[in-house]
PDB file of C-alpha atoms in Angstrom:
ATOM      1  CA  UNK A 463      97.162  57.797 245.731  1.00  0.00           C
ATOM      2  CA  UNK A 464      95.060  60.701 243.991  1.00  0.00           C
ATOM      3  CA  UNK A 465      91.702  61.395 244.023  1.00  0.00           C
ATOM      4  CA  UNK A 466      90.602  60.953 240.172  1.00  0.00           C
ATOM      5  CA  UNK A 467      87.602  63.362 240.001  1.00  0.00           C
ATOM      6  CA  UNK A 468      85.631  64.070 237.417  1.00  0.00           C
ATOM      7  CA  UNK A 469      84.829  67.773 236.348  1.00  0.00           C
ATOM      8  CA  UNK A 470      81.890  69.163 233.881  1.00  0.00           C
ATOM      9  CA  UNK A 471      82.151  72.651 234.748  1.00  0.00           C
ATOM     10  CA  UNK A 472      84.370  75.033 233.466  1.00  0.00           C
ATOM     11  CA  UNK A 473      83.596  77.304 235.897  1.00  0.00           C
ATOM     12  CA  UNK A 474      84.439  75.162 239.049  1.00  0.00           C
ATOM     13  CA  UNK A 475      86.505  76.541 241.276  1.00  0.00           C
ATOM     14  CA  UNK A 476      89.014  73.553 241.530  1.00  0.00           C
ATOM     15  CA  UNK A 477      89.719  74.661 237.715  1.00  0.00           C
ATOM     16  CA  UNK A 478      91.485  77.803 238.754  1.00  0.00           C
ATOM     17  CA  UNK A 479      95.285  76.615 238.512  1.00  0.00           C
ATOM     18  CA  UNK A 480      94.611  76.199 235.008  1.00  0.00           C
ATOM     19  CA  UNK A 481      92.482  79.152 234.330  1.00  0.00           C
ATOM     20  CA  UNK A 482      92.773  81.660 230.739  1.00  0.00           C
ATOM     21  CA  UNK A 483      96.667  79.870 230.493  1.00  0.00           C
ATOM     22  CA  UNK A 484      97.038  81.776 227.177  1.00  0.00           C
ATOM     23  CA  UNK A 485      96.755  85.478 228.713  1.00  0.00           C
ATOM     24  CA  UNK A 486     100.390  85.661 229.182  1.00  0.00           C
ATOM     25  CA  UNK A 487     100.154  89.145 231.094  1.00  0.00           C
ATOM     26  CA  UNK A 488      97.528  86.604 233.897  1.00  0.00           C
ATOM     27  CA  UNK A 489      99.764  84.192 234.226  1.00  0.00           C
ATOM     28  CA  UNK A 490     103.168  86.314 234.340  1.00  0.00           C
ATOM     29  CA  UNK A 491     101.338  88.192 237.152  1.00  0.00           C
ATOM     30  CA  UNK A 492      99.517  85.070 238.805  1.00  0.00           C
ATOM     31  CA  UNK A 493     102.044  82.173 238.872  1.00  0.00           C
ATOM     32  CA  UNK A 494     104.882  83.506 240.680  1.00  0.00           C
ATOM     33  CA  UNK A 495     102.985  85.432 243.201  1.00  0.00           C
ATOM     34  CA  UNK A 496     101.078  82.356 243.973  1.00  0.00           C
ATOM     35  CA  UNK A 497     104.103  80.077 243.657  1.00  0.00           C
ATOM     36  CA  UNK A 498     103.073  77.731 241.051  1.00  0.00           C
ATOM     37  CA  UNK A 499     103.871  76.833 237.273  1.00  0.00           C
ATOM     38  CA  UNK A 500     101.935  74.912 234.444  1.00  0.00           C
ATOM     39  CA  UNK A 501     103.884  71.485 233.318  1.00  0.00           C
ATOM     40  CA  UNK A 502     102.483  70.180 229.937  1.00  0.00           C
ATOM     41  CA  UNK A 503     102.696  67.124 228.415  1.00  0.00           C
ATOM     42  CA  UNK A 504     103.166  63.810 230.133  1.00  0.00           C
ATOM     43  CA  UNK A 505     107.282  64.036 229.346  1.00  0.00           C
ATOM     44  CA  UNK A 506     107.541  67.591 231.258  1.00  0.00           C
ATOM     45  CA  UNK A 507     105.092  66.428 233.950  1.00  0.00           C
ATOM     46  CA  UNK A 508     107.226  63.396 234.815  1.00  0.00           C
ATOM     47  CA  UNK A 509     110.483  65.522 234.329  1.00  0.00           C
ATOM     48  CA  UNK A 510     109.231  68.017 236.698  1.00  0.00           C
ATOM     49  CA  UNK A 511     108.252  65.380 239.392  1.00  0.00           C
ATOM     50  CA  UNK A 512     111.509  63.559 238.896  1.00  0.00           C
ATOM     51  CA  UNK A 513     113.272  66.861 239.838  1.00  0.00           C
ATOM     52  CA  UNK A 514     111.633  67.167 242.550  1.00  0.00           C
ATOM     53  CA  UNK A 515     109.100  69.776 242.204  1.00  0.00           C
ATOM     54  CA  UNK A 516     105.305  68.833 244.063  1.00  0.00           C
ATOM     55  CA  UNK A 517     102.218  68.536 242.185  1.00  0.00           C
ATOM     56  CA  UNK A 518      99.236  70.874 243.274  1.00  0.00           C
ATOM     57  CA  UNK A 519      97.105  68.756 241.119  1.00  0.00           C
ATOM     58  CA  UNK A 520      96.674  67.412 237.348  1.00  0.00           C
ATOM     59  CA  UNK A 521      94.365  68.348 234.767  1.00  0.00           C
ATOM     60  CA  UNK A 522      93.720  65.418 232.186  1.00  0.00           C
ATOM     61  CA  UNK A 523      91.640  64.757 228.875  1.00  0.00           C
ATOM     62  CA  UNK A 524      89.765  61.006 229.626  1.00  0.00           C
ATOM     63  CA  UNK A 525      92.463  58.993 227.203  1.00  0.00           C
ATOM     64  CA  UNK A 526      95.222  60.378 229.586  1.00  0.00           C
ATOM     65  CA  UNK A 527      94.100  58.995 232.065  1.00  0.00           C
ATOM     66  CA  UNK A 528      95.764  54.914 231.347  1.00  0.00           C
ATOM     67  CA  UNK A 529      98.659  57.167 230.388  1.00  0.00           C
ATOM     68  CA  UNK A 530      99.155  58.729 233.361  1.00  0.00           C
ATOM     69  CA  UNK A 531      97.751  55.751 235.589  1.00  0.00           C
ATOM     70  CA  UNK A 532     101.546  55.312 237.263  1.00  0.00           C
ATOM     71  CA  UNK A 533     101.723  59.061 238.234  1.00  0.00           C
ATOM     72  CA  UNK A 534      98.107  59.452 239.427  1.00  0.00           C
ATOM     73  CA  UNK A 535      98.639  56.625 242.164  1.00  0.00           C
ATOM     74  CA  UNK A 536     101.902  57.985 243.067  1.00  0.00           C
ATOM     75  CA  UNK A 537     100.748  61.587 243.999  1.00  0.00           C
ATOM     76  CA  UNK A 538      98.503  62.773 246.810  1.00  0.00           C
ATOM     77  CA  UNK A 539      97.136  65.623 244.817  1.00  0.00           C
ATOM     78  CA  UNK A 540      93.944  65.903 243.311  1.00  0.00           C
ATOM     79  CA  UNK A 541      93.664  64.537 239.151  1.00  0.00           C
ATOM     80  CA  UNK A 542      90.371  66.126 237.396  1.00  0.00           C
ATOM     81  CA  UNK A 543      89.330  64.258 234.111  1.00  0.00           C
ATOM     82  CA  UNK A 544      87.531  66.509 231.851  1.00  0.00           C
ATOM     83  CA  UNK A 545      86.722  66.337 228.342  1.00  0.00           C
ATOM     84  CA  UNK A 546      88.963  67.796 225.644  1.00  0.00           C
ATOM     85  CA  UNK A 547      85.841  70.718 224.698  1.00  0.00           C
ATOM     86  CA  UNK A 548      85.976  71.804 228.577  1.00  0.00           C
ATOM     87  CA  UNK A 549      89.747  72.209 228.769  1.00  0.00           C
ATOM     88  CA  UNK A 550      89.737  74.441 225.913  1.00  0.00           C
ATOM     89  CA  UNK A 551      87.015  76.856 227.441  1.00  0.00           C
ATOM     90  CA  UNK A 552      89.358  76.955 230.948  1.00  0.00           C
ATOM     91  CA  UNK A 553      92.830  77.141 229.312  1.00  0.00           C
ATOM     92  CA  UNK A 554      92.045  79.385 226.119  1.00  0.00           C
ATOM     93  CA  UNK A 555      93.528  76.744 223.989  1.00  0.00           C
ATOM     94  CA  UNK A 556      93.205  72.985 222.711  1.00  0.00           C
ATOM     95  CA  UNK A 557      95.577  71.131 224.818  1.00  0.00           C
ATOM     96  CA  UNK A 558      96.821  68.966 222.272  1.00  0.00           C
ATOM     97  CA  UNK A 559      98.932  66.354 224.832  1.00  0.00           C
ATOM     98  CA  UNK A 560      95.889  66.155 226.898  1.00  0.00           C
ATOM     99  CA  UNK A 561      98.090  66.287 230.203  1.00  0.00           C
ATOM    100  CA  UNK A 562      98.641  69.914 232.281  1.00  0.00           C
ATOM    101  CA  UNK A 563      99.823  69.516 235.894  1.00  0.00           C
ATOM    102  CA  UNK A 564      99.997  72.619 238.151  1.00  0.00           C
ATOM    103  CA  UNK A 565     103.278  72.249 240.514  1.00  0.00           C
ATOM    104  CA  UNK A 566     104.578  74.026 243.123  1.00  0.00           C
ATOM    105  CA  UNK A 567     107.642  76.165 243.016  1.00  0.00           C
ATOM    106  CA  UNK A 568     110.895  76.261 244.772  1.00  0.00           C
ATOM    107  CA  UNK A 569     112.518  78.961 246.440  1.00  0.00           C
ATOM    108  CA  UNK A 570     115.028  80.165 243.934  1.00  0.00           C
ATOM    109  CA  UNK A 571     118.829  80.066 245.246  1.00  0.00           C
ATOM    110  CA  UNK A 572     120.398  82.736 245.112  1.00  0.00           C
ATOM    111  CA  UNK A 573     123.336  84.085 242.827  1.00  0.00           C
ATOM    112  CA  UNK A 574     126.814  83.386 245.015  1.00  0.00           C
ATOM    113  CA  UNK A 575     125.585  80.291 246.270  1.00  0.00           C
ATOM    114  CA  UNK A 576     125.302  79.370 242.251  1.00  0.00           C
ATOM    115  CA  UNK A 577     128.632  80.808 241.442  1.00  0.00           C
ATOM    116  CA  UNK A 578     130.208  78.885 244.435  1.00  0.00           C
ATOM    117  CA  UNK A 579     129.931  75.477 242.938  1.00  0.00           C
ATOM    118  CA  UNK A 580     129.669  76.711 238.944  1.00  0.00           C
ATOM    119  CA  UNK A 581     132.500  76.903 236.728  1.00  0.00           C
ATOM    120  CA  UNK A 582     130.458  77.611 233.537  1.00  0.00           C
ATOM    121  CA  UNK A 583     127.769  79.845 233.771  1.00  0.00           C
ATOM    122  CA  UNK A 584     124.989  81.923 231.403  1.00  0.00           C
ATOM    123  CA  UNK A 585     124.106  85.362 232.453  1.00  0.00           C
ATOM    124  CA  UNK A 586     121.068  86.657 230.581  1.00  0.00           C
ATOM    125  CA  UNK A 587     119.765  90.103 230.255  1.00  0.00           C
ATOM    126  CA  UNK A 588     116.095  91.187 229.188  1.00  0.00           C
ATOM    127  CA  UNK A 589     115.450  87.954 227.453  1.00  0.00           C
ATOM    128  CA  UNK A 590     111.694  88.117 227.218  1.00  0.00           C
ATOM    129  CA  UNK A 591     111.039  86.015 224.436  1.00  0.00           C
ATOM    130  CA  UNK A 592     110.122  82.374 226.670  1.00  0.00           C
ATOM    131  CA  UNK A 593     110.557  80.440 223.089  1.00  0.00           C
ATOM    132  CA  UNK A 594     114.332  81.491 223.481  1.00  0.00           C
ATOM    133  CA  UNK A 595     114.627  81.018 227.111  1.00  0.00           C
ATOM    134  CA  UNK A 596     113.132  77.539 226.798  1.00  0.00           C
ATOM    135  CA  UNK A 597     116.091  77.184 223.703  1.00  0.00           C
ATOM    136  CA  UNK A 598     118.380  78.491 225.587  1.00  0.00           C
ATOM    137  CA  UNK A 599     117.929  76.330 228.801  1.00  0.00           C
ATOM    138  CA  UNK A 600     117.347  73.228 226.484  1.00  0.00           C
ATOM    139  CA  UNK A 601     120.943  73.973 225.654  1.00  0.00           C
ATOM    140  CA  UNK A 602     122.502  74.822 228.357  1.00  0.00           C
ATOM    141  CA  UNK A 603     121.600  71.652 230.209  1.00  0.00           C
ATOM    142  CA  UNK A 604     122.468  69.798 226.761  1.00  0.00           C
ATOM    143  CA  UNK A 605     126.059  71.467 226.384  1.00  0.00           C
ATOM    144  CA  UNK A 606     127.147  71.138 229.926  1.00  0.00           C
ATOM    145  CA  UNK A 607     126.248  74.970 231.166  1.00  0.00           C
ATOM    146  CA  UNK A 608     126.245  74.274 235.038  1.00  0.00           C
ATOM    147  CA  UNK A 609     123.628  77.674 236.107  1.00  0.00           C
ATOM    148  CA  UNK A 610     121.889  80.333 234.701  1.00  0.00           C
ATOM    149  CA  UNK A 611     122.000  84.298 235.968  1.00  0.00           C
ATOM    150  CA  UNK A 612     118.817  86.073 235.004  1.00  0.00           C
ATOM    151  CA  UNK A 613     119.210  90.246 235.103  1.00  0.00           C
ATOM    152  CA  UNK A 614     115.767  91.067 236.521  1.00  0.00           C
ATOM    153  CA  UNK A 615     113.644  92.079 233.690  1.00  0.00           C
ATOM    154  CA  UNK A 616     114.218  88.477 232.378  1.00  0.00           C
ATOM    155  CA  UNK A 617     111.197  85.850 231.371  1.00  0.00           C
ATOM    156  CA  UNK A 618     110.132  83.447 234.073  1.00  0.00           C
ATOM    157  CA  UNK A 619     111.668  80.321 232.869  1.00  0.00           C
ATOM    158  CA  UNK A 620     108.967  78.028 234.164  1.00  0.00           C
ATOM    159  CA  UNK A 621     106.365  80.156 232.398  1.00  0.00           C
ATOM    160  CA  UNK A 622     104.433  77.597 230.577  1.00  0.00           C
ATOM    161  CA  UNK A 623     106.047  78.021 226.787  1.00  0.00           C
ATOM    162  CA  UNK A 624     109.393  77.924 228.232  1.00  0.00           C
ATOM    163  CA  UNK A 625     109.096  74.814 230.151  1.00  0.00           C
ATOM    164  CA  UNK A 626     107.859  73.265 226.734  1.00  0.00           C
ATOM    165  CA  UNK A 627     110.362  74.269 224.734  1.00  0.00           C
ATOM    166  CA  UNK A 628     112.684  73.121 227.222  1.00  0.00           C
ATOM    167  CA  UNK A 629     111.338  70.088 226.990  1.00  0.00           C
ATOM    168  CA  UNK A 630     111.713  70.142 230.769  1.00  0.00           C
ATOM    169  CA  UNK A 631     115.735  71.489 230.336  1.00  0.00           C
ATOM    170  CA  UNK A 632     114.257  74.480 232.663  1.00  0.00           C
ATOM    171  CA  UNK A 633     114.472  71.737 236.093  1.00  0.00           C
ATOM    172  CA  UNK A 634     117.925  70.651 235.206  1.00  0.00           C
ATOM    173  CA  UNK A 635     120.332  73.672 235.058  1.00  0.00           C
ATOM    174  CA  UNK A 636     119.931  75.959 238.246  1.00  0.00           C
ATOM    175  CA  UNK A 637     119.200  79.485 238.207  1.00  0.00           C
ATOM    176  CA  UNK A 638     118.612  82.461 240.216  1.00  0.00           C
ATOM    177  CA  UNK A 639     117.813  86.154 239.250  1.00  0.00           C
ATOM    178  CA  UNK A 640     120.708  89.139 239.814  1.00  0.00           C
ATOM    179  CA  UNK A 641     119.068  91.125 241.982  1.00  0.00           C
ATOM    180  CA  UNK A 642     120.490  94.556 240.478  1.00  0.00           C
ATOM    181  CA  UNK A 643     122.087  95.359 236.864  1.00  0.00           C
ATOM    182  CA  UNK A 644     124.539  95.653 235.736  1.00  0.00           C
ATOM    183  CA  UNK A 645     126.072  95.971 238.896  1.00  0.00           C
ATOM    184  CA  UNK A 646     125.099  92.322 239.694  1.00  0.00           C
ATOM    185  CA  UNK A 647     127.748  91.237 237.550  1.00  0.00           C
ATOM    186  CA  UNK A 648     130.710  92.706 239.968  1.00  0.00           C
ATOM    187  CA  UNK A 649     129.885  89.566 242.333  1.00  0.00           C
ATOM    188  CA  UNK A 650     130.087  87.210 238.880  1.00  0.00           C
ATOM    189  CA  UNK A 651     133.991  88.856 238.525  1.00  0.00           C
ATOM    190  CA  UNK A 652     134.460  88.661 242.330  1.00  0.00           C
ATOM    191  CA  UNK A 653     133.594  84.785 242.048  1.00  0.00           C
ATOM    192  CA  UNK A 654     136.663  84.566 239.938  1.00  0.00           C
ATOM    193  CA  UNK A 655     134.340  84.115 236.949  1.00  0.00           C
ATOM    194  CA  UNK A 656     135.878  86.200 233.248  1.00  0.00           C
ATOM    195  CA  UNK A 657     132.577  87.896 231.545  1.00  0.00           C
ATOM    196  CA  UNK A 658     132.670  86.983 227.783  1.00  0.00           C
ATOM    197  CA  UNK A 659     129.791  89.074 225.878  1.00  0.00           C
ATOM    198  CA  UNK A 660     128.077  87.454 223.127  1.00  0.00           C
ATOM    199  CA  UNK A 661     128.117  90.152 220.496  1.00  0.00           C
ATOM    200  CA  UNK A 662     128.142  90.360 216.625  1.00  0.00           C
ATOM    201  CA  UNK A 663     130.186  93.578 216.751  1.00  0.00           C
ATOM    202  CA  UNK A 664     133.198  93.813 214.458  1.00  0.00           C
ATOM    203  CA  UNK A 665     135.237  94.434 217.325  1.00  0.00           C
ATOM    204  CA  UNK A 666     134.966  91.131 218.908  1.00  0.00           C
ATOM    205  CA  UNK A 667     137.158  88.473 219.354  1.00  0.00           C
ATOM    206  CA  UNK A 668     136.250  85.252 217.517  1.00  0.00           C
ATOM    207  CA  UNK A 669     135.357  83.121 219.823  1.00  0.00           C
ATOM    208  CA  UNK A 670     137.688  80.158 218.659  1.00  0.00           C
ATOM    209  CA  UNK A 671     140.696  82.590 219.839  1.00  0.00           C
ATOM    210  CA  UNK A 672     139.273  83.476 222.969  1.00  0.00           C
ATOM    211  CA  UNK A 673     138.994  79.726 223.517  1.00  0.00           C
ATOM    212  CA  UNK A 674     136.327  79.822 226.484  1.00  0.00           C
ATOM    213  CA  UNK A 675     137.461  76.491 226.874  1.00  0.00           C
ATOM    214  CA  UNK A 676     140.710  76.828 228.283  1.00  0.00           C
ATOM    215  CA  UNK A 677     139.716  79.630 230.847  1.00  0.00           C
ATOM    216  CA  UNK A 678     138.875  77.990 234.755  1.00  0.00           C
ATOM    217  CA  UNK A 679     135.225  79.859 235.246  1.00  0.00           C
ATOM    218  CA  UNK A 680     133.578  81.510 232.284  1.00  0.00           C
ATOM    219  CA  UNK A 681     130.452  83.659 232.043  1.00  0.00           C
ATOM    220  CA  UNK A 682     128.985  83.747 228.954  1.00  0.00           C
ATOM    221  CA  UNK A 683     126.549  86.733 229.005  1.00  0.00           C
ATOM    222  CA  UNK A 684     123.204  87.262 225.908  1.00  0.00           C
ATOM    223  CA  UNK A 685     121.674  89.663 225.452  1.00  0.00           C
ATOM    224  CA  UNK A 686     117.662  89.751 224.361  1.00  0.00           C
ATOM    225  CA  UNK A 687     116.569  89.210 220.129  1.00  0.00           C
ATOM    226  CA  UNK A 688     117.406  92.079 217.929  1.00  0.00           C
ATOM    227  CA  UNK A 689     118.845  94.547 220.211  1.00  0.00           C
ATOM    228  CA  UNK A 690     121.567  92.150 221.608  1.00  0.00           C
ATOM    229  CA  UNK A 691     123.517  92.936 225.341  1.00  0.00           C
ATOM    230  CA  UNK A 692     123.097  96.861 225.996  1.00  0.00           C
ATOM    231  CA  UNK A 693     126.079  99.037 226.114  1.00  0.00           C
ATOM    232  CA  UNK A 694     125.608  98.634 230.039  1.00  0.00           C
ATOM    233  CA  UNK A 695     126.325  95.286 230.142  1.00  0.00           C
ATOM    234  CA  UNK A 696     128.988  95.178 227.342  1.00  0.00           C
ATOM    235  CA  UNK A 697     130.800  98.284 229.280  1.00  0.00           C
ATOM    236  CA  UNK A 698     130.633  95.875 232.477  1.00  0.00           C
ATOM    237  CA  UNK A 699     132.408  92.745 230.515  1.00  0.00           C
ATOM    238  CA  UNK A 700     136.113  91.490 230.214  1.00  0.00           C
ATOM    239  CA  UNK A 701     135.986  90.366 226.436  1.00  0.00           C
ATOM    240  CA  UNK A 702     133.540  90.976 223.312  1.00  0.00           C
ATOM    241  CA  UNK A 703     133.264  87.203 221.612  1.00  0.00           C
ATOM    242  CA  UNK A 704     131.589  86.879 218.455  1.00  0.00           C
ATOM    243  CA  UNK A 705     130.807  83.725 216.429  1.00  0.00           C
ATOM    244  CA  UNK A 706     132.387  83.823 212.616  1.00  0.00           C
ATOM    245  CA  UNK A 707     129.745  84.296 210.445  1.00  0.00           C
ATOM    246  CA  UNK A 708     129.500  83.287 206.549  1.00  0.00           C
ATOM    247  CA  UNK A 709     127.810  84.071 203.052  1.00  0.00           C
ATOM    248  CA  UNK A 710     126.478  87.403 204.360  1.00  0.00           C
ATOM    249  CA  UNK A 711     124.888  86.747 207.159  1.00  0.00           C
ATOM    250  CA  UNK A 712     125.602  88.722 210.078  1.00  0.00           C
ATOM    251  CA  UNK A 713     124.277  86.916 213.232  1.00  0.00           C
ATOM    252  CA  UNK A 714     122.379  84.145 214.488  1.00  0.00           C
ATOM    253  CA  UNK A 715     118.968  84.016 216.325  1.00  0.00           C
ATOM    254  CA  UNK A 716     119.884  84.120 220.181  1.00  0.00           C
ATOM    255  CA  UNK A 717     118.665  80.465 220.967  1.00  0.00           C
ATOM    256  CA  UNK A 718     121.377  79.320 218.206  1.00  0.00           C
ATOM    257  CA  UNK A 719     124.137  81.578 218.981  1.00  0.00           C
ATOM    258  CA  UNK A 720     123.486  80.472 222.331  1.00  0.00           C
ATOM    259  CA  UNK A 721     123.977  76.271 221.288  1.00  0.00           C
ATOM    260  CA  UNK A 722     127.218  77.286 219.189  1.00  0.00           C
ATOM    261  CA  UNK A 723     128.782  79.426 222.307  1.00  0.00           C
ATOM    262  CA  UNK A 724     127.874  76.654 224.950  1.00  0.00           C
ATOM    263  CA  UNK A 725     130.066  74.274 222.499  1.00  0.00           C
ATOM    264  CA  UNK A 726     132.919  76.641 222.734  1.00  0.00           C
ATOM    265  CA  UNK A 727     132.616  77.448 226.358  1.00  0.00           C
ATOM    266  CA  UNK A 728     132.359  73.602 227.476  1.00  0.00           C
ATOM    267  CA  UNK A 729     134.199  71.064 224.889  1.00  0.00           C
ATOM    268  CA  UNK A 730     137.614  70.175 226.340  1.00  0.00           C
ATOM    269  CA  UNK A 731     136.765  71.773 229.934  1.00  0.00           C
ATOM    270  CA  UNK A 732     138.853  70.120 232.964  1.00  0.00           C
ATOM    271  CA  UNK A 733     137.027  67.347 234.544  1.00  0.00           C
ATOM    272  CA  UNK A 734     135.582  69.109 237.555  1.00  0.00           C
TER     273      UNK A 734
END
C-alpha cells in the first residue's frame, strides 16, 4: 500500500519528479537521462500501470484522492496530496485532471528484435512535433500497426504531451530508435520488410494501387510537418505512396495522413 503524504511546500524535495513540467527543453533533457516519464490523468496513469510500467510515485489534487483510492493501495510508491494552487507553482501549469504519476522507464528493445516478430511497421524520421507523435501512436495501435522505428532526432514518445494525446496508445505499440539514418533502414529491407514513403509528390503511386495490404511486411515511413521525408530517406525507399487528394488541397496534416495510410497498410492483412 502507499504512503499518502501530504505536501505544503513547493519547494520540497520529494516534488522534484514533477518539477517546471512545462519547460520542454528540462524535461527532454531530464526524463530520459534519469529514466522516468510524466503519466497524466487517471486513464493514462492506469494504462501505464496496466502495461506494466512502475510507479516512482503520484502527485494528486485532494478530490483525486477517492478517485485514485484503488491505485494508491495497490502501489508501494509514495502518493503526495497537495492542493490544486501548489501543483501549479511545481509543474508551471494548472493540472486540470488533478492526477500526474512519475513512472519508471523500460529499456527500449531494439530495432531487429522489433522487425523479427512485426509484419507492419511505422518508421518515423525527425518527427518533433509530440502532438503528432501522440496522433500518430494513437493510430497506430488503433489501426493494427504492430511497432514503431524512430530515426534518432525523433520526439520522445513518452514525453508528457505525447503520452496524452495518445491517450496512453504510446504503451501499446512497441518501439525502438534506429540507431543511424538513413542507413538504419538497410536492416528494415534486410528483415524482408518493402519501404513505402509517405509523400504528396506527383510522382507517387496512389496508395490504393500499391495496395500495402496485399504485400507480407510493409514499412510505412513519415516524414516530420511541412517538410515531409528528406530526399535521404525517399532515395533509401522501394515505392513513393501518396494519398489522392480532392478540391485543391494538396496534403494532409501528418497525424491524419498517418490514420488514412495505417487503413491501407492493415485492412484485409493475412491473419498472422
Amino acid at each position: 500500500m502507499a504512503e499518502l503524504i501530504t505536501v505544503d511546500d513547493p519547494d520540497d524535495p520529494r516534488l522534484s519528479d514533477y518539477i517546471g513540467l512545462t519547460d520542454v527543453e528540462l524535461r527532454r533533457r531530464r526524463e530520459p537521462a534519469e529514466g522516468l516519464f510524466i503519466a497524466e490523468g487517471e486513464k493514462v496513469i492506469r494504462r501505464a500501470r496496466q502495461t506494466g510500467y512502475e510507479m516512482r510515485s503520484m502527485l494528486l489534487s485532494a478530490k483525486w484522492v477517492d478517485v485514485m483510492r484503488d491505485v494508491i493501495d495497490e502501489v508501494p510508491a509514495p502518493v503526495y496530496a497537495v492542493a490544486p494552487e501548489l501543483a501549479e507553482r511545481v509543474t508551471g501549469y494548472h493540472v486540470h485532471r488533478g492526477a500526474l504519476a512519475s513512472m519508471q522507464r523500460k529499456p527500449l528493445p531494439a530495432a531487429d528484435e522489433l522487425l523479427a516478430t512485426a509484419r507492419r511497421v511505422v518508421v518515423m524520421e525527425s518527427v518533433n512535433d509530440h502532438t503528432n507523435i501522440g496522433a500518430i501512436f494513437r493510430s497506430a495501435a488503433a489501426l493494427g500497426m504492430d511497432a514503431v522505428l524512430l530515426s534518432p532526432d525523433c520526439a520522445d514518445p513518452l514525453y508528457r504531451r505525447s503520452v496524452k494525446v495518445s491517450m496512453g496508445a504510446v504503451f501499446s505499440v512497441p518501439y525502438a530508435r534506429l540507431e543511424v539514418w538513413p542507413k538504419g533502414l538497410e536492416a528494415v529491407r534486410e528483415a524482408g520488410f518493402r519501404l513505402l514513403a509517405l509523400t504528396p509528390d506527383a510522382k507517387a503511386t496512389s496508395i490504393d494501387e500499391a495496395a500495402p495490404h496485399r504485400l507480407e511486411r510493409v514499412a510505412l515511413m513519415l516524414g516530420a510537418e511541412g517538410d515531409g521525408l528528406s530526399t535521404r530517406a525517399l532515395m533509401a525507399a522501394d515505392e513513393w505512396v501518396r494519398i489522392p487528394m480532392a478540391h485543391g488541397v494538396d496534403s494532409l496534416n501528418v497525424g491524419a495522413a498517418a490514420a488514412v495510410a495505417f487503413y491501407a497498410v492493415a485492412t484485409g492483412r493475412p491473419e498472422s
